[in-house]
Short mmCIF file of C-alpha atoms and ligand atoms in Angstrom, two decimals:
data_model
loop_
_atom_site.label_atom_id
_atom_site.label_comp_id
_atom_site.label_asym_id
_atom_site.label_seq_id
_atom_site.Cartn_x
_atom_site.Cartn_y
_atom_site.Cartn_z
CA UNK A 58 -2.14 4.40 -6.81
CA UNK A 59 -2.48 1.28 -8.53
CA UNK A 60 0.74 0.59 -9.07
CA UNK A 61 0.98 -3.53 -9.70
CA UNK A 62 -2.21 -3.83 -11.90
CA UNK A 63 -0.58 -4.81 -14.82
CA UNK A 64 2.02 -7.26 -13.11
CA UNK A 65 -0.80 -8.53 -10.75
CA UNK A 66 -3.10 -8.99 -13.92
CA UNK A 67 -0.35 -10.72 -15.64
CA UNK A 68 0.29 -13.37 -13.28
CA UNK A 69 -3.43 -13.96 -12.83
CA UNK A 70 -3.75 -14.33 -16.44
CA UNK A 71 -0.89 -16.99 -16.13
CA UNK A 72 -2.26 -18.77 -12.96
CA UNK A 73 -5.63 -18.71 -13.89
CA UNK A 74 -7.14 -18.38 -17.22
CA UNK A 75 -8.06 -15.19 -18.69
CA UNK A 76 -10.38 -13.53 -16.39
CA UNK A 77 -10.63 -15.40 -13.60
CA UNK A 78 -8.45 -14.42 -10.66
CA UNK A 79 -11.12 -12.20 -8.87
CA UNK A 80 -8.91 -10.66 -6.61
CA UNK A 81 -7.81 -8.85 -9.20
CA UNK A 82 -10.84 -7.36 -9.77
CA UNK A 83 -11.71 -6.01 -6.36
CA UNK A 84 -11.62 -6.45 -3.13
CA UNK A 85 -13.34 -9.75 -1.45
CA UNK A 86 -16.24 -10.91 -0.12
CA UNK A 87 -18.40 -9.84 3.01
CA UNK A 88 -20.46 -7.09 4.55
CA UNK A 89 -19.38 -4.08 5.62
CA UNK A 90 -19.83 -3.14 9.50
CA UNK A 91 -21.16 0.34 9.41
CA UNK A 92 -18.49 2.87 10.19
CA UNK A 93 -17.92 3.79 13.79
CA UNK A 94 -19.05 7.16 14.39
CA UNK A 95 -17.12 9.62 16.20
CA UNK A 96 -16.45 12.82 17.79
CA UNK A 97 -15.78 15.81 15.72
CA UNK A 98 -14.30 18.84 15.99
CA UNK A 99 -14.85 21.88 13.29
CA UNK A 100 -11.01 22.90 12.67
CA UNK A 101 -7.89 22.06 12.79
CA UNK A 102 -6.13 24.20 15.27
CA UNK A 103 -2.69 24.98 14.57
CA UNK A 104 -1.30 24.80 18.28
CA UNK A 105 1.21 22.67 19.91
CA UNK A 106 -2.14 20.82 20.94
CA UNK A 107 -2.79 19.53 17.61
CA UNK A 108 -4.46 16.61 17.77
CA UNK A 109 -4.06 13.98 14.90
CA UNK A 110 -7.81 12.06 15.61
CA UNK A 111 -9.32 15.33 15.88
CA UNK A 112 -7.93 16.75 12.55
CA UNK A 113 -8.67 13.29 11.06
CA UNK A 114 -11.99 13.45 11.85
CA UNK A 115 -12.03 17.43 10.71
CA UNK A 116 -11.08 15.87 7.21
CA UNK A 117 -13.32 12.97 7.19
CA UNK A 118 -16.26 15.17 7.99
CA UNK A 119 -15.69 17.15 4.80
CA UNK A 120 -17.39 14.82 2.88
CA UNK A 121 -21.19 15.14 2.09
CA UNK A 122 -23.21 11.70 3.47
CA UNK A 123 -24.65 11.53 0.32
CA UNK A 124 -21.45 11.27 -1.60
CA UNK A 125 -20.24 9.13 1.23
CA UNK A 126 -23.21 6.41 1.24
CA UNK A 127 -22.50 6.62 -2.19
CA UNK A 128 -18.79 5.45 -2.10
CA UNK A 129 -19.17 3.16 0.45
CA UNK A 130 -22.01 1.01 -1.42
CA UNK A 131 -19.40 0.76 -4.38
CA UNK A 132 -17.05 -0.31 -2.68
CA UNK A 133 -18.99 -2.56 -0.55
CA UNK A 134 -20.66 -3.86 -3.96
CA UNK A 135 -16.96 -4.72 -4.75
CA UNK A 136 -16.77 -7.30 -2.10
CA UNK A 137 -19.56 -9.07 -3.20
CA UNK A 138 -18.47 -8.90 -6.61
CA UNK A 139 -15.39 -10.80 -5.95
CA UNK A 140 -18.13 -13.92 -4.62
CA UNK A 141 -19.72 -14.01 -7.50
CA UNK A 142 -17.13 -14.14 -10.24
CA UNK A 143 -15.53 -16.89 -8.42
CA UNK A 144 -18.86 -18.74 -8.39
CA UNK A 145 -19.24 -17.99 -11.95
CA UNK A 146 -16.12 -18.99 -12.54
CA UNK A 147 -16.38 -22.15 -10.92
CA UNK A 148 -19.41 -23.08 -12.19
CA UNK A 149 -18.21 -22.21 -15.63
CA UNK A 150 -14.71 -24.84 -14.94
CA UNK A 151 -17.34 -27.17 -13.61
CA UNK A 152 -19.84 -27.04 -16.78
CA UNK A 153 -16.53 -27.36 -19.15
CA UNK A 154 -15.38 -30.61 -17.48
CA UNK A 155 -18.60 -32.21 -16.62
CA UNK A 156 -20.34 -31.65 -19.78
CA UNK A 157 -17.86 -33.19 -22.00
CA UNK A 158 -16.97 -29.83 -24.04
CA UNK A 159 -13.52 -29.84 -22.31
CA UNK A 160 -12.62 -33.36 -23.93
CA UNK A 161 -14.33 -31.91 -27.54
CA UNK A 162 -12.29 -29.02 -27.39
CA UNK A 163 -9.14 -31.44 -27.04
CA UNK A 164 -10.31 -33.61 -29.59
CA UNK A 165 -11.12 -30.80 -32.45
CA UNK A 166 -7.40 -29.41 -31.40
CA UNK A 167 -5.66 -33.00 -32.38
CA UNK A 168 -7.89 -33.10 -35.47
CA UNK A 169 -6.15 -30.23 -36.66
CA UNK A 170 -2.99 -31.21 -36.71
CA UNK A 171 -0.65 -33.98 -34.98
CA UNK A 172 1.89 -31.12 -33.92
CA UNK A 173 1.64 -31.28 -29.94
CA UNK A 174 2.11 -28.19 -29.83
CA UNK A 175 -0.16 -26.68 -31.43
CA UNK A 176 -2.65 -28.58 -29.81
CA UNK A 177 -1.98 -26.53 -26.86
CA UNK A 178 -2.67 -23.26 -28.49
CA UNK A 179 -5.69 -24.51 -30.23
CA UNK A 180 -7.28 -25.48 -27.10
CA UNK A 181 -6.10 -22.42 -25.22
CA UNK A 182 -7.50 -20.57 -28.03
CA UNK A 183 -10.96 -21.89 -27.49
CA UNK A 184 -10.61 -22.22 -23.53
CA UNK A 185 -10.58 -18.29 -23.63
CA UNK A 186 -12.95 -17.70 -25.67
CA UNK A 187 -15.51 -19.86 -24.08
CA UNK A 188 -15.04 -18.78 -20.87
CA UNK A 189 -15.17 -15.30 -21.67
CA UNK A 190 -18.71 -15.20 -23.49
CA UNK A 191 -19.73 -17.24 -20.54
CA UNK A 192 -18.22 -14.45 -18.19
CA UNK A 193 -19.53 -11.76 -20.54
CA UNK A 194 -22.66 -10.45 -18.77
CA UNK A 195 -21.17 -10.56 -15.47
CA UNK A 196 -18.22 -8.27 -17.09
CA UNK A 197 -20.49 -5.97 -18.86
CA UNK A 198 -22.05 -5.52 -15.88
CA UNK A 199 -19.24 -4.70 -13.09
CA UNK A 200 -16.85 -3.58 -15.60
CA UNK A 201 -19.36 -0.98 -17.27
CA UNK A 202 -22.84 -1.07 -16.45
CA UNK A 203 -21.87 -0.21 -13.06
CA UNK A 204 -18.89 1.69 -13.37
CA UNK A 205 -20.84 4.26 -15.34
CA UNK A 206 -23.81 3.83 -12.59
CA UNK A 207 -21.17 5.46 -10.11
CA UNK A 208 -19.88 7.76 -12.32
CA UNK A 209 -16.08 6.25 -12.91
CA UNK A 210 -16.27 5.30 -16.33
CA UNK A 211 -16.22 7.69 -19.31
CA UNK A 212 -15.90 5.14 -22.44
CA UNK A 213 -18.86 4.62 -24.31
CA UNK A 214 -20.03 0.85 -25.09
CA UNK A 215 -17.83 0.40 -28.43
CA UNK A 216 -14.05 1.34 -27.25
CA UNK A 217 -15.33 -0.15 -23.81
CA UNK A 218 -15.44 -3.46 -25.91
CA UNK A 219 -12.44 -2.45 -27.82
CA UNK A 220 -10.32 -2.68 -24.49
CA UNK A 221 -12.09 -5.99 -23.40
CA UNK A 222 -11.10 -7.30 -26.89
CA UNK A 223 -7.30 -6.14 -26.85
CA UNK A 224 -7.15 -7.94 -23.45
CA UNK A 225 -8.72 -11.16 -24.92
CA UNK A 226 -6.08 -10.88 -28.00
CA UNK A 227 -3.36 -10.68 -25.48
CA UNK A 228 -4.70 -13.65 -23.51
CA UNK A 229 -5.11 -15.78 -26.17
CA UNK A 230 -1.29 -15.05 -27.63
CA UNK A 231 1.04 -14.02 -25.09
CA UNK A 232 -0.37 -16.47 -22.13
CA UNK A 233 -1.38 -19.14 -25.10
CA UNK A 234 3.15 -19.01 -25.56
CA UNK A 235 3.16 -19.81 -21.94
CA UNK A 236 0.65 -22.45 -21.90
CA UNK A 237 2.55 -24.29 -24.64
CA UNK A 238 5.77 -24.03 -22.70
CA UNK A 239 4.05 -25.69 -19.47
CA UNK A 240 2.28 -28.59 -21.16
CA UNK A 241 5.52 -29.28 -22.48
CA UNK A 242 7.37 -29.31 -19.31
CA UNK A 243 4.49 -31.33 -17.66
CA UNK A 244 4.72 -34.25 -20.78
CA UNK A 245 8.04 -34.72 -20.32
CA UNK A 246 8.74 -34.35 -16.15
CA UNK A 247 5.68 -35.91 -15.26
CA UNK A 248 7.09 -35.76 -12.20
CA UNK A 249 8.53 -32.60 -11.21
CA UNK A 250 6.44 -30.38 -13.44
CA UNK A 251 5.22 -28.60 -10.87
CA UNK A 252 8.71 -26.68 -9.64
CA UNK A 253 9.76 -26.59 -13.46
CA UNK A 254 5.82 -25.01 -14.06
CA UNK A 255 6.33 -22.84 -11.14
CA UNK A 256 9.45 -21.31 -12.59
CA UNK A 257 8.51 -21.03 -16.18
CA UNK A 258 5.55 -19.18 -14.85
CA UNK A 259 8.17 -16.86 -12.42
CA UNK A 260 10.17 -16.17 -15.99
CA UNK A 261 6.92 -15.46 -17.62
CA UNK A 262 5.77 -12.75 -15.19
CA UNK A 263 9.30 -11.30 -14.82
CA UNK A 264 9.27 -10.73 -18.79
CA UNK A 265 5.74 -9.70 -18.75
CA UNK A 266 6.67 -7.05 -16.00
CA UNK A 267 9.61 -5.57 -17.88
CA UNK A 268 7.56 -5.74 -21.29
CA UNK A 269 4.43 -4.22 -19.67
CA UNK A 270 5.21 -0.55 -19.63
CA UNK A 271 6.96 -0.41 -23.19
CA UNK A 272 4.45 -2.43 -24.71
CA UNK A 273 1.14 -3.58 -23.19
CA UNK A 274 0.06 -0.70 -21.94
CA UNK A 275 0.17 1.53 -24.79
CA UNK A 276 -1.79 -0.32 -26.42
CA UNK A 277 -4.96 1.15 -23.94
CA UNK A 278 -3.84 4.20 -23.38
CA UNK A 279 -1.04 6.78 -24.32
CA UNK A 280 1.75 7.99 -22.12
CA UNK A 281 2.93 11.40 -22.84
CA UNK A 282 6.53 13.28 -20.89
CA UNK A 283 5.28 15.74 -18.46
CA UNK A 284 6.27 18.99 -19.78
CA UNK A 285 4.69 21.79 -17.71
CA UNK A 286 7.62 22.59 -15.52
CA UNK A 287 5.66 23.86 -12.58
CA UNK A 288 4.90 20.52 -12.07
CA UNK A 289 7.37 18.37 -13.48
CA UNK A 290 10.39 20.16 -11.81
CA UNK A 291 9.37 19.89 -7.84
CA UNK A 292 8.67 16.15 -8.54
CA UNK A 293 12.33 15.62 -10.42
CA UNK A 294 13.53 17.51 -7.62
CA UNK A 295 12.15 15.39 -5.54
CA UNK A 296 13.21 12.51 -6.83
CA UNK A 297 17.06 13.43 -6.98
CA UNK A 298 16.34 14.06 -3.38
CA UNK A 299 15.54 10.65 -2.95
CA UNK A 300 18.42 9.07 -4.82
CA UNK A 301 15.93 8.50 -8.21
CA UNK A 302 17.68 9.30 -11.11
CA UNK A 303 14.42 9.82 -13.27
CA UNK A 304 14.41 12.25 -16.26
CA UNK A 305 10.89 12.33 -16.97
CA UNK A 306 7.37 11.52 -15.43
CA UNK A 307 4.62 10.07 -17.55
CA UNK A 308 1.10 10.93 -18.08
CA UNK A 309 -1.08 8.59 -18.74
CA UNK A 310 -4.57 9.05 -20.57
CA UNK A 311 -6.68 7.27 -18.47
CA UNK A 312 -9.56 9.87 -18.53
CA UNK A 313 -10.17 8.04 -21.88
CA UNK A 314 -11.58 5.09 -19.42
CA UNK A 315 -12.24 6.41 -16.00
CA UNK A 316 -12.67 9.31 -13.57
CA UNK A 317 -10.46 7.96 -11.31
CA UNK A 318 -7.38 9.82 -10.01
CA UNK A 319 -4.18 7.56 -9.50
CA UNK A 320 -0.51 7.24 -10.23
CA UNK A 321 1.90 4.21 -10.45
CA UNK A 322 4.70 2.77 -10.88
CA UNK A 323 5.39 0.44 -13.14
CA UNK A 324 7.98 -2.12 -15.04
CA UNK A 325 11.17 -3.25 -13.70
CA UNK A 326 14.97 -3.30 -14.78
CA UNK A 327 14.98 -0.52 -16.77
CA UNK A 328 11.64 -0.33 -18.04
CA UNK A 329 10.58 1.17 -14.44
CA UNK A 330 8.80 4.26 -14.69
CA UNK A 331 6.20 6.41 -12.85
CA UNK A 332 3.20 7.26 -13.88
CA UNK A 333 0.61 9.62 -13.07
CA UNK A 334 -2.78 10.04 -14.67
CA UNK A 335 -4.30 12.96 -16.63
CA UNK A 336 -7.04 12.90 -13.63
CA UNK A 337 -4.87 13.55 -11.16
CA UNK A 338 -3.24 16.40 -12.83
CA UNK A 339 -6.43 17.65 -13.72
CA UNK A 340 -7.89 17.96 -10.62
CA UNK A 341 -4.99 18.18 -7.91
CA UNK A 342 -3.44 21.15 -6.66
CA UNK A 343 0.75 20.75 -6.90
CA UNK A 344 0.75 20.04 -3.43
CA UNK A 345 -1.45 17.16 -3.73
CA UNK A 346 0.60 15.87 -7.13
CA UNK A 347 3.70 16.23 -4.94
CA UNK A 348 2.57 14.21 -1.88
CA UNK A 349 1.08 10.94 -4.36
CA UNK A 350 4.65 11.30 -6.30
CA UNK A 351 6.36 11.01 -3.08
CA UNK A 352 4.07 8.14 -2.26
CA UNK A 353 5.08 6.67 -5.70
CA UNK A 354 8.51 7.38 -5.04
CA UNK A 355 8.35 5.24 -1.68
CA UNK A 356 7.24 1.95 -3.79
CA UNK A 357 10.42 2.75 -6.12
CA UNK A 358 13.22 3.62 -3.53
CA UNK A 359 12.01 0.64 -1.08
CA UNK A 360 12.18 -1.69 -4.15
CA UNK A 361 8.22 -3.23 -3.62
CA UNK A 362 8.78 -4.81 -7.31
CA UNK A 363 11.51 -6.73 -6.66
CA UNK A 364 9.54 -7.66 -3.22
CA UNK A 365 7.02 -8.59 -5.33
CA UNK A 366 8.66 -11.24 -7.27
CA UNK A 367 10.05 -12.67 -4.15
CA UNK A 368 6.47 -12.48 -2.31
CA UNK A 369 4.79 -14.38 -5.81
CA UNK A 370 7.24 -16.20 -6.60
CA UNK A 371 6.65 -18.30 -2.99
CA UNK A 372 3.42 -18.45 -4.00
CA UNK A 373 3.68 -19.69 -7.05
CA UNK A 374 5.36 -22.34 -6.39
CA UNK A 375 3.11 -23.35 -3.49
CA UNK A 376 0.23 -23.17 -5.81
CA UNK A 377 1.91 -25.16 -8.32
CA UNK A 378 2.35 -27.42 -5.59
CA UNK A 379 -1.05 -27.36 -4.62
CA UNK A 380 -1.67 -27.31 -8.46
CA UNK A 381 -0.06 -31.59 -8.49
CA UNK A 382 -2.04 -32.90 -4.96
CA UNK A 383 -5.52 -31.13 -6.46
CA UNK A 384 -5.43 -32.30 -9.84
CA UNK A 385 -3.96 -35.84 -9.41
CA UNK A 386 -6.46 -36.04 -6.65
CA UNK A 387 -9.84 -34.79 -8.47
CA UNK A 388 -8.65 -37.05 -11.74
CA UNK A 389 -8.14 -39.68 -9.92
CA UNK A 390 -11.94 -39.52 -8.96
CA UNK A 391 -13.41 -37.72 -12.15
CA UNK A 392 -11.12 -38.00 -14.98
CA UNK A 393 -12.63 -41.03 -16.49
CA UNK A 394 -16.08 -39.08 -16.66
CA UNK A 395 -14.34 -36.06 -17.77
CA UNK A 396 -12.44 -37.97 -20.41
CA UNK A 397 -9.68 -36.20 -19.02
CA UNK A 398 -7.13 -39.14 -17.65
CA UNK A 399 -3.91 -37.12 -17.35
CA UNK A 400 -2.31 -34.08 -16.65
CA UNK A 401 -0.58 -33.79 -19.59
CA UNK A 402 -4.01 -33.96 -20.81
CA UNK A 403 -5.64 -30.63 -22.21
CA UNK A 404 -9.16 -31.25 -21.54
CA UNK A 405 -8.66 -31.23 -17.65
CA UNK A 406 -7.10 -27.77 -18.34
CA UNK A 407 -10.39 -26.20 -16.50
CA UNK A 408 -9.70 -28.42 -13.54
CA UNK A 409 -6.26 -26.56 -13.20
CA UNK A 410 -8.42 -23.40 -13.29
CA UNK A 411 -10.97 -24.13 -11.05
CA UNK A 412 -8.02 -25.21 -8.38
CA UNK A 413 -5.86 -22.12 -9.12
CA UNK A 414 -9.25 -19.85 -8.85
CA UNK A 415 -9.80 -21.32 -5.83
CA UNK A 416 -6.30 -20.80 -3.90
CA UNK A 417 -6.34 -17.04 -5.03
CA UNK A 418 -10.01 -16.91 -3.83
CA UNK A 419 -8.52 -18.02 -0.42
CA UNK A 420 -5.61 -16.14 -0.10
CA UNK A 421 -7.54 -13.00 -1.27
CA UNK A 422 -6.80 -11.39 2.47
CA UNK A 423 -3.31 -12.33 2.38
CA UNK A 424 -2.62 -10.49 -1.21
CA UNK A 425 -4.56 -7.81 0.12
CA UNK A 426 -2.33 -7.38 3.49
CA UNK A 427 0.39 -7.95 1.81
CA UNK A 428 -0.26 -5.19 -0.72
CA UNK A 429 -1.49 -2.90 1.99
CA UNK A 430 1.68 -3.11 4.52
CA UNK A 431 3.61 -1.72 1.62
CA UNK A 432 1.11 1.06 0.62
CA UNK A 433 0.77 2.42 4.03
CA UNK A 434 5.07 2.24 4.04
CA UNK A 435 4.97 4.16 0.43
CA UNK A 436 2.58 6.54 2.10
CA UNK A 437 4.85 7.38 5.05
CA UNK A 438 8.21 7.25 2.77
CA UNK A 439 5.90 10.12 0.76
CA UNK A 440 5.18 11.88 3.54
CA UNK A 441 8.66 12.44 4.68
CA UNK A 442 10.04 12.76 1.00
CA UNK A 443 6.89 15.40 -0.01
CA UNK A 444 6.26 16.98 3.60
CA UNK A 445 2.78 17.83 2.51
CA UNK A 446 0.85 16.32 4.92
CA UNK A 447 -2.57 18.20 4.35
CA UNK A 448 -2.30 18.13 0.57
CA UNK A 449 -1.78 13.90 1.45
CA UNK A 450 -5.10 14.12 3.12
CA UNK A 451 -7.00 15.97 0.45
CA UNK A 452 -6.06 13.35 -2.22
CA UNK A 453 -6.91 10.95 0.43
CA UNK A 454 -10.18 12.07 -0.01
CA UNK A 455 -10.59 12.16 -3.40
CA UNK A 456 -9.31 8.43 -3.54
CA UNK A 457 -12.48 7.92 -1.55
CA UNK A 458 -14.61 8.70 -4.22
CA UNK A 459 -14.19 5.25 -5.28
CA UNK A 460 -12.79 3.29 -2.19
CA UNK A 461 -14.77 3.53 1.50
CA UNK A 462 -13.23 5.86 3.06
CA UNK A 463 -13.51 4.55 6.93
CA UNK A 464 -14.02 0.87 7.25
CA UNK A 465 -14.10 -1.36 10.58
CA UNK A 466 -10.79 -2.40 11.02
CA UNK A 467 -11.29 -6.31 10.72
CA UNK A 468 -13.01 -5.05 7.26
CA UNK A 469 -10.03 -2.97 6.38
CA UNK A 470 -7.50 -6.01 7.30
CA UNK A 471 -9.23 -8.65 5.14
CA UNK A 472 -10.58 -6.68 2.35
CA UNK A 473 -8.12 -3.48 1.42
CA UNK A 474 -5.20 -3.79 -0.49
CA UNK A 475 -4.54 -0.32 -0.14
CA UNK A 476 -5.12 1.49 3.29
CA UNK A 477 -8.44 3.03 4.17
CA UNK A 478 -9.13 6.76 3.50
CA UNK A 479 -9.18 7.08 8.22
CA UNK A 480 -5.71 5.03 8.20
CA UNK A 481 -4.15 7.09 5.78
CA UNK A 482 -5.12 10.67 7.15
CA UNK A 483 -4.59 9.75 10.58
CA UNK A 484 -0.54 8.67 9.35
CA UNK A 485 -0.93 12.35 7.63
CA UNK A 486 -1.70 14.06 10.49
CA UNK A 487 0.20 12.40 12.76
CA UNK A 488 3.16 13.87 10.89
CA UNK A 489 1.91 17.10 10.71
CA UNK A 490 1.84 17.27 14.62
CA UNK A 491 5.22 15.81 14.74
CA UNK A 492 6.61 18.57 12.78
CA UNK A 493 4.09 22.11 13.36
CA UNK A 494 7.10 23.72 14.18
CA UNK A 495 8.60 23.22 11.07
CA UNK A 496 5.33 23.60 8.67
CA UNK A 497 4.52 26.65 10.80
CA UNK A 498 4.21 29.21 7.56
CA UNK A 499 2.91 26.92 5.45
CA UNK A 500 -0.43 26.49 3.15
ZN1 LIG B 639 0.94 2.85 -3.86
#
């Protein structure tokens, strides 16, 4: 259910250099208080008594400790590893500018040519690069060494590489365009560059978004029309239900990278589609497939994307403003050791990293509520639209395979963008005693 990955890793690529917006990544830094333990009862009972903590708990006990203790350190391991890339990445900003091999990166651009704008790209060209050997260990490591270690990932080293190098081809092009476009606007409205930056960047996302579905992401993996009409035919059906005038549902191949099971959403205008993975189909009973659809469905009919836009853009522009006080302050200070005087200047480009880094570093806990109050209002729009509320809880489960699945509740507000596995069966069951009368026959 990852549904704004490839908008959310767009606009980090545009706000902060190729790899370095760690909330991307995971989920934010801090130690996990160990669950509260509680009282549990075997079964569910089926009587006008039902009660939705008890039948929680019924669920939540179905999971081995061992598999448990093994999620939970993941996911745990996640927080931390959003502390250390944005050390790294600081430090790596920091090394850039202080060392000098920001300004010699400027310099070998303008020997090149005299076209300004190709300046830009040059140094863009070499800004990504640089960072991302420096960032390579650090990505080998959370992106496979450990993924394998936990059993998530399923590409071997060479296409794993193969990805990382698409991704670095798309940085260097598609966000090198945009880069070109803002050092323009910032040469010639030195002083209103920042709302002029702000929007170019808002136009840049909002193309990226509609491009994304049609032709990013087939580049990593391939999206087939679900054609096995036992499936495919409850979730149309569903979906006319719900006033969505989809003709197909995708499959995406994403056992070619990952055990996971998921489903999204993606694109906007008319690109929009939904998505679910091979994994999920795989391993989910129709039931379950129907009740993460409906969940998908929620996101679509309760327009989150457009949301979206409105929720970045805002922040966008305050980081842009944030973007002006930062940079003319630190240059102010440092640019003459830098040898980065300006702005306009390329070579304090990592200073306009390290600032950007640093405000989505902050706000990690907002993005991550924000994100979360509209998961857990897909999840009851699904629950309503699917009416599956057991099947909900089962998949809830098997999302905790890779995401703790009952966190302290101060953990859960700062750190999950998505609900936590307790939240989201709890909502489940809550329905399910709401409507016993009408389930009565079923599963
Ligand atoms: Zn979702």
């Amino acid at each position: 259910m990852q549904r704004r990955s490839v908008f959310l890793m767009f606009l980090a690529v545009v706000l902060a250099g190729l790899t370095s917006a760690a909330w991307v990544k995971g989920q934010a830094a801090a130690t996990a208080a160990p669950p509260a333990q509680t009282a549990v009862i075997s079964a569910t009972p089926r009587t006008a008594h039902f009660d939705p903590v008890a039948a929680t708990n019924a669920y939540l006990v179905k999971v081995p400790p061992d598999k448990k203790a093994r999620s939970d350190a993941y996911f745990e391991g996640g927080y931390w590893l959003i502390l250390w890339n944005f050390l790294l990445y600081t430090a790596v900003y920091l090394l850039l500018l202080v060392t000098g091999w920001s300004a010699r990166m400027r310099d070998l651009a303008e020997r090149v040519t005299h076209f300004k704008p190709v300046h830009t790209f040059l140094y863009w060209t070499q800004f990504v690069v640089l960072t991302s050997l420096l960032a390579f260990p650090l990505d080998v490591y959370q992106d496979y060494i450990r993924e394998h270690k936990y059993g998530l990932a399923t590409q071997t080293f060479g296409p794993w590489l193969g990805d990382q190098l698409k991704g670095l081809g798309l940085a260097v092009v598609f966000v090198g365009l945009l880069m070109v476009a803002l050092y323009a606007i910032v040469r010639r409205l030195p002083r209103t560059w920042w709302i002029w930056g702000a929007m170019a960047s808002l136009v840049f996302s909002t193309f990226a978004l509609v491009i994304a579905p049609v032709f990013i992401a087939p580049l990593f993996n391939k999206y087939t029309r679900l054609e096995d009409p036992a499936i495919r035919d409850p979730i149309l059906s569903m979906a006319r239900a719900n006033g969505i005038s989809a003709k197909d549902v995708f499959v995406q191949d994403a056992s070619r990278q990952t055990t996971r099971v998921s489903a999204f959403v993606t694109g906007f205008l008319n690109t929009e589609r939904i998505v679910l993975n091979d994994n999920l189909l795989k391993r989910c009973s129709v039931a379950e497939i129907e009740s993460v659809m409906g969940h998908e469905m929620g996101h679509y009919v309760m327009h989150h994307v457009y949301k979206d836009l409105l929720f970045f853009g805002v922040l966008i522009v305050l980081g842009f403003a944030f973007l002006r006080r930062g940079s003319e302050w630190a240059l102010g200070r440092w640019g003459d050791k830098w040898r980065a005087h300006t702005v306009g200047d390329l070579a304090a480009l990592p200073l306009f990293a390290l600032l950007i880094t640093t405000y989505f570093f902050v706000l990690t806990p907002l993005f991550n509520t924000y994100s979360r109050v509209q998961e857990y209002e897909a999840d009851i729009f699904g629950l309503n639209a699917a009416r599956q509320p057991d099947a909900e809880a089962e998949v809830d489960l098997k999302l905790g395979e890779y995401r703790k699945l009952d966190p302290g509740p101060i953990e859960e507000f700062l750190f999950y963008d998505h609900p936590g596995g307790r939240t989201r069966i709890y909502a489940a069951m809550r329905w399910k005693a709401e409507h016993l009368n009408e389930l009565g026959n079923r599963d």
